XYZ file of C-alpha atoms in Angstrom:
322
model
C 96.022 -167.508 -84.309
C 96.486 -166.678 -81.030
C 94.217 -168.378 -78.351
C 93.488 -166.640 -74.718
C 91.862 -168.108 -71.856
C 89.826 -166.162 -69.374
C 89.420 -167.919 -65.895
C 87.205 -165.258 -63.859
C 85.026 -165.664 -60.820
C 81.025 -164.429 -61.353
C 78.612 -165.297 -59.354
C 75.609 -164.603 -56.698
C 78.160 -164.609 -53.764
C 82.060 -163.127 -55.657
C 80.031 -160.419 -57.783
C 80.587 -159.854 -61.556
C 82.960 -157.224 -61.604
C 85.622 -160.053 -62.177
C 83.508 -160.754 -65.338
C 83.260 -157.421 -66.768
C 86.658 -156.357 -66.845
C 87.855 -159.409 -68.120
C 85.010 -159.253 -71.296
C 86.126 -155.364 -71.758
C 89.601 -157.185 -71.954
C 88.707 -160.327 -74.636
C 86.956 -157.364 -76.263
C 89.929 -155.802 -77.290
C 91.858 -159.315 -77.776
C 88.942 -160.503 -80.353
C 89.579 -157.079 -82.035
C 93.101 -157.779 -82.944
C 92.043 -160.919 -84.268
C 92.778 -162.853 -81.161
C 90.479 -166.288 -80.301
C 89.302 -166.221 -76.475
C 87.176 -168.286 -74.823
C 85.984 -168.331 -71.017
C 86.718 -171.152 -68.950
C 84.927 -172.310 -66.096
C 80.548 -171.230 -65.170
C 78.467 -168.121 -63.790
C 76.800 -169.378 -61.074
C 73.202 -167.715 -60.233
C 73.445 -164.748 -62.397
C 71.809 -164.718 -65.824
C 72.947 -160.843 -66.128
C 76.412 -162.585 -66.033
C 75.926 -165.345 -68.329
C 74.276 -162.813 -70.820
C 77.857 -160.696 -70.704
C 79.266 -163.615 -72.671
C 76.274 -165.142 -74.858
C 75.491 -161.437 -76.351
C 79.126 -160.990 -77.110
C 79.482 -164.277 -78.832
C 82.240 -165.128 -75.975
C 82.220 -168.777 -75.658
C 82.537 -170.409 -72.093
C 83.792 -174.449 -71.719
C 83.479 -176.125 -68.501
C 86.705 -176.239 -66.592
C 88.120 -177.970 -63.169
C 89.592 -176.057 -60.176
C 92.279 -178.128 -59.415
C 95.151 -176.438 -61.300
C 96.744 -179.344 -63.179
C 93.667 -180.297 -64.714
C 92.998 -176.985 -65.944
C 96.633 -176.782 -67.453
C 95.735 -180.317 -69.250
C 92.853 -178.518 -70.870
C 94.529 -175.499 -71.964
C 96.862 -177.874 -73.442
C 93.996 -179.324 -75.261
C 92.384 -176.139 -76.304
C 95.347 -175.053 -77.698
C 95.806 -171.897 -75.872
C 98.631 -169.588 -76.305
C 97.820 -167.366 -72.817
C 95.601 -167.225 -70.247
C 94.170 -165.104 -67.805
C 93.455 -164.763 -64.472
C 91.159 -163.100 -62.300
C 89.958 -164.519 -59.062
C 90.128 -164.413 -55.398
C 89.580 -167.925 -54.862
C 91.594 -170.319 -57.368
C 94.251 -172.722 -55.985
C 97.629 -170.913 -55.452
C 99.088 -173.381 -58.345
C 96.547 -172.390 -61.022
C 99.085 -169.880 -62.347
C 102.444 -172.162 -62.053
C 100.765 -174.980 -63.561
C 99.579 -173.018 -66.450
C 103.231 -171.808 -66.890
C 104.502 -175.112 -66.966
C 102.330 -176.120 -69.628
C 103.960 -173.549 -71.672
C 101.236 -170.595 -71.258
C 101.708 -166.885 -71.027
C 100.093 -166.026 -67.571
C 98.060 -162.437 -66.998
C 97.066 -162.171 -63.604
C 94.401 -159.507 -62.510
C 94.987 -158.544 -58.985
C 93.994 -156.209 -56.581
C 96.912 -155.435 -53.863
C 97.565 -158.698 -53.301
C 98.624 -161.627 -55.728
C 97.287 -164.168 -52.916
C 100.394 -166.525 -54.005
C 98.894 -166.262 -57.755
C 102.210 -166.914 -59.775
C 102.292 -164.885 -63.511
C 104.449 -163.424 -65.983
C 102.482 -160.336 -66.064
C 100.530 -159.308 -63.189
C 97.728 -155.824 -63.443
C 96.434 -154.230 -60.821
C 94.321 -151.534 -61.987
C 93.374 -149.718 -58.849
C 93.713 -146.065 -58.776
C 97.341 -144.968 -56.829
C 98.709 -148.640 -57.472
C 101.796 -147.723 -58.999
C 102.507 -146.067 -56.126
C 102.075 -148.918 -53.423
C 104.968 -151.925 -53.080
C 103.963 -154.988 -54.635
C 105.426 -158.083 -53.172
C 106.303 -159.819 -56.171
C 109.495 -159.285 -58.082
C 107.612 -159.464 -61.539
C 106.519 -157.692 -64.215
C 103.466 -155.452 -63.186
C 100.978 -152.978 -64.983
C 99.783 -151.119 -62.557
C 97.669 -148.139 -61.813
C 94.211 -146.021 -63.947
C 96.313 -146.037 -67.002
C 95.551 -149.988 -67.141
C 91.611 -149.937 -66.525
C 89.787 -152.445 -68.730
C 86.523 -150.748 -69.996
C 84.129 -152.436 -72.344
C 82.460 -151.367 -75.423
C 79.695 -150.343 -74.078
C 81.115 -147.821 -71.666
C 84.463 -145.978 -74.125
C 83.403 -143.357 -75.972
C 80.066 -142.806 -73.954
C 80.142 -139.007 -72.751
C 78.786 -137.717 -70.281
C 74.549 -137.651 -70.983
C 74.019 -133.578 -71.806
C 70.627 -132.751 -70.499
C 69.002 -129.770 -68.756
C 69.200 -129.413 -65.275
C 65.920 -130.645 -63.812
C 64.202 -129.705 -60.350
C 65.307 -132.396 -58.770
C 68.876 -134.596 -58.878
C 68.312 -137.812 -60.513
C 70.268 -140.366 -58.404
C 71.441 -144.334 -59.578
C 72.180 -146.247 -57.043
C 73.887 -149.899 -57.568
C 76.149 -152.670 -55.839
C 77.581 -154.335 -58.899
C 76.028 -156.828 -61.071
C 74.436 -159.278 -57.878
C 74.367 -156.328 -54.901
C 76.345 -159.695 -53.671
C 76.006 -157.875 -49.912
C 72.448 -157.206 -50.138
C 72.851 -153.880 -49.363
C 71.005 -151.566 -52.150
C 67.550 -151.313 -49.770
C 69.161 -149.944 -47.051
C 70.900 -147.619 -49.048
C 67.472 -146.595 -50.832
C 66.411 -146.053 -47.177
C 69.292 -143.599 -46.437
C 68.565 -141.603 -49.957
C 64.870 -141.366 -48.265
C 65.795 -140.358 -44.882
C 68.407 -137.501 -46.395
C 64.674 -135.303 -46.484
C 65.992 -133.696 -50.027
C 63.720 -134.112 -53.074
C 65.188 -136.233 -55.911
C 64.162 -139.237 -58.586
C 66.052 -142.482 -58.311
C 66.959 -145.959 -59.810
C 68.136 -148.569 -57.642
C 69.261 -151.799 -59.618
C 68.943 -154.969 -57.633
C 68.492 -158.216 -58.802
C 66.068 -159.265 -55.362
C 62.945 -156.790 -56.237
C 61.971 -154.899 -52.953
C 59.852 -152.021 -52.185
C 61.479 -148.836 -51.709
C 58.495 -146.156 -52.190
C 58.530 -142.387 -52.627
C 60.338 -141.325 -55.625
C 62.434 -144.798 -55.803
C 62.103 -146.989 -58.799
C 63.795 -150.687 -58.287
C 64.837 -152.476 -61.377
C 66.651 -155.965 -62.006
C 70.566 -155.302 -63.414
C 70.065 -154.510 -67.137
C 72.828 -153.819 -69.770
C 72.086 -150.222 -70.074
C 73.500 -149.638 -66.969
C 76.855 -147.297 -68.473
C 73.720 -144.871 -70.200
C 72.349 -144.732 -66.539
C 75.261 -143.771 -65.470
C 75.790 -141.340 -67.606
C 72.783 -139.692 -67.557
C 72.762 -139.320 -63.499
C 73.568 -136.708 -61.427
C 74.832 -138.469 -58.328
C 75.441 -142.300 -58.480
C 75.616 -144.326 -54.733
C 77.684 -147.243 -55.278
C 80.485 -149.100 -54.008
C 84.460 -149.103 -54.683
C 84.078 -152.106 -57.196
C 84.877 -152.337 -60.900
C 82.275 -150.078 -61.740
C 83.795 -146.884 -60.478
C 86.686 -146.693 -63.171
C 83.524 -146.653 -65.557
C 82.312 -143.180 -63.284
C 85.277 -141.792 -63.191
C 85.611 -142.114 -67.174
C 82.381 -140.925 -67.699
C 83.323 -138.243 -65.208
C 80.000 -138.623 -62.941
C 79.540 -137.452 -59.461
C 79.970 -140.255 -57.500
C 79.394 -141.181 -53.657
C 80.703 -144.672 -52.287
C 80.875 -147.364 -49.994
C 82.693 -149.980 -49.479
C 81.173 -154.146 -49.474
C 83.844 -156.222 -49.087
C 87.391 -155.674 -47.533
C 89.253 -155.956 -50.682
C 87.524 -152.637 -51.891
C 88.590 -150.648 -48.911
C 92.205 -149.858 -50.613
C 90.240 -148.049 -53.470
C 87.857 -146.510 -51.344
C 90.578 -144.899 -49.046
C 92.290 -143.673 -52.547
C 89.376 -142.387 -53.959
C 87.781 -140.493 -51.449
C 91.483 -139.660 -50.081
C 91.449 -137.748 -53.387
C 88.068 -136.136 -53.404
C 87.456 -138.318 -56.332
C 84.172 -139.649 -54.774
C 82.352 -138.907 -51.475
C 82.839 -140.796 -48.486
C 80.079 -142.658 -47.088
C 81.656 -145.612 -45.536
C 80.494 -149.023 -43.963
C 76.955 -148.498 -43.926
C 74.086 -146.258 -44.348
C 73.758 -144.971 -40.668
C 73.314 -140.769 -39.936
C 77.046 -139.650 -41.300
C 76.184 -141.209 -44.433
C 73.164 -139.518 -44.531
C 74.363 -136.137 -43.864
C 76.671 -136.852 -46.783
C 73.843 -137.657 -49.170
C 71.732 -134.741 -48.025
C 74.726 -132.290 -48.915
C 75.400 -133.570 -51.992
C 71.248 -134.179 -53.042
C 70.717 -130.546 -52.251
C 73.994 -129.017 -53.925
C 75.113 -129.096 -57.442
C 78.338 -127.368 -57.387
C 79.452 -130.205 -54.509
C 78.534 -133.310 -56.336
C 79.943 -131.564 -59.799
C 83.146 -131.306 -58.377
C 83.520 -134.452 -57.413
C 82.529 -135.386 -61.115
C 85.509 -132.467 -62.202
C 88.295 -133.966 -60.060
C 87.543 -137.525 -61.683
C 87.440 -136.762 -64.909
C 90.401 -137.682 -67.055
C 92.068 -140.208 -64.578
C 90.429 -142.910 -66.769
C 91.182 -142.433 -70.185
C 89.611 -144.999 -71.500
C 92.706 -146.624 -73.691
C 93.570 -149.508 -70.863
C 92.434 -152.436 -72.600
C 94.696 -151.807 -75.277
C 97.483 -150.696 -73.272
C 97.226 -154.317 -71.395
C 96.847 -155.980 -75.042
C 99.765 -154.865 -75.862
C 101.424 -155.829 -73.104
C 99.689 -159.836 -72.912
C 100.653 -160.041 -76.644
C 104.115 -158.571 -76.826
C 104.771 -161.334 -73.511
C 107.110 -164.259 -74.377
C 105.539 -167.277 -74.204
C 107.843 -169.856 -71.536
């Protein structure tokens, strides 16, 4: 049996986007009879840890130092490793390859010095951007990794209500702590709406806003929303797959490339970095105009077909171990 290890970031500071896309690939590999194990730990996010436990995906403690991680990989008899992290030592991929493993590195533009047999950059337009490493790369929305809970989940059909239904979230941990400010921006728009704001830290928003903790119902909430306000992270690809109108900000520098591509194509509305007067104006226009909202959803629909993880799994399993 083929065995694949996943080394990804997850926690309050790093967010859970790395883990979520690795979970999607792990689901696909396991469905093909591949044995998978996650290496490391989930820090400070009960929701993130639950994503592994509820799927029966094992989590084993793992060292940071590349040589020791490679020794663990040999001990676990791994055939391949998937790396998805901004903070792993640069020599991690090289050490794992030296131990005989095939390495897939999931990146967002910059490989950050990580050596791999195969690179995955699922960001929209990545196939057009130069890549600094002369290695095989899977690039663009064709390779987006979606979880079972999102694949095949269509946009919820419902009668148009008297006010738009808004969902506002910023990853599984809201690592930048911006949910309260964007809830305030929605209220400042001065247009009727009903909203659900997902935040690990409870706060009183008031008015038509309900604040809830991170939830496994997020895909269903996305599918039933008239507008989603979020950051340009991994969840954007789920929203594109569902065709949900989206207004974007960014909370980390690595999200800016995706933000500019999505907004530049008109696939999402751009709110900028901060919930200032300009952002409030954009929200007011979207809340008041169903046609303006739906135009963004229409442009995004079809860009992510839901089969990206199948293509990535095909490529990984075809790669010859070193």
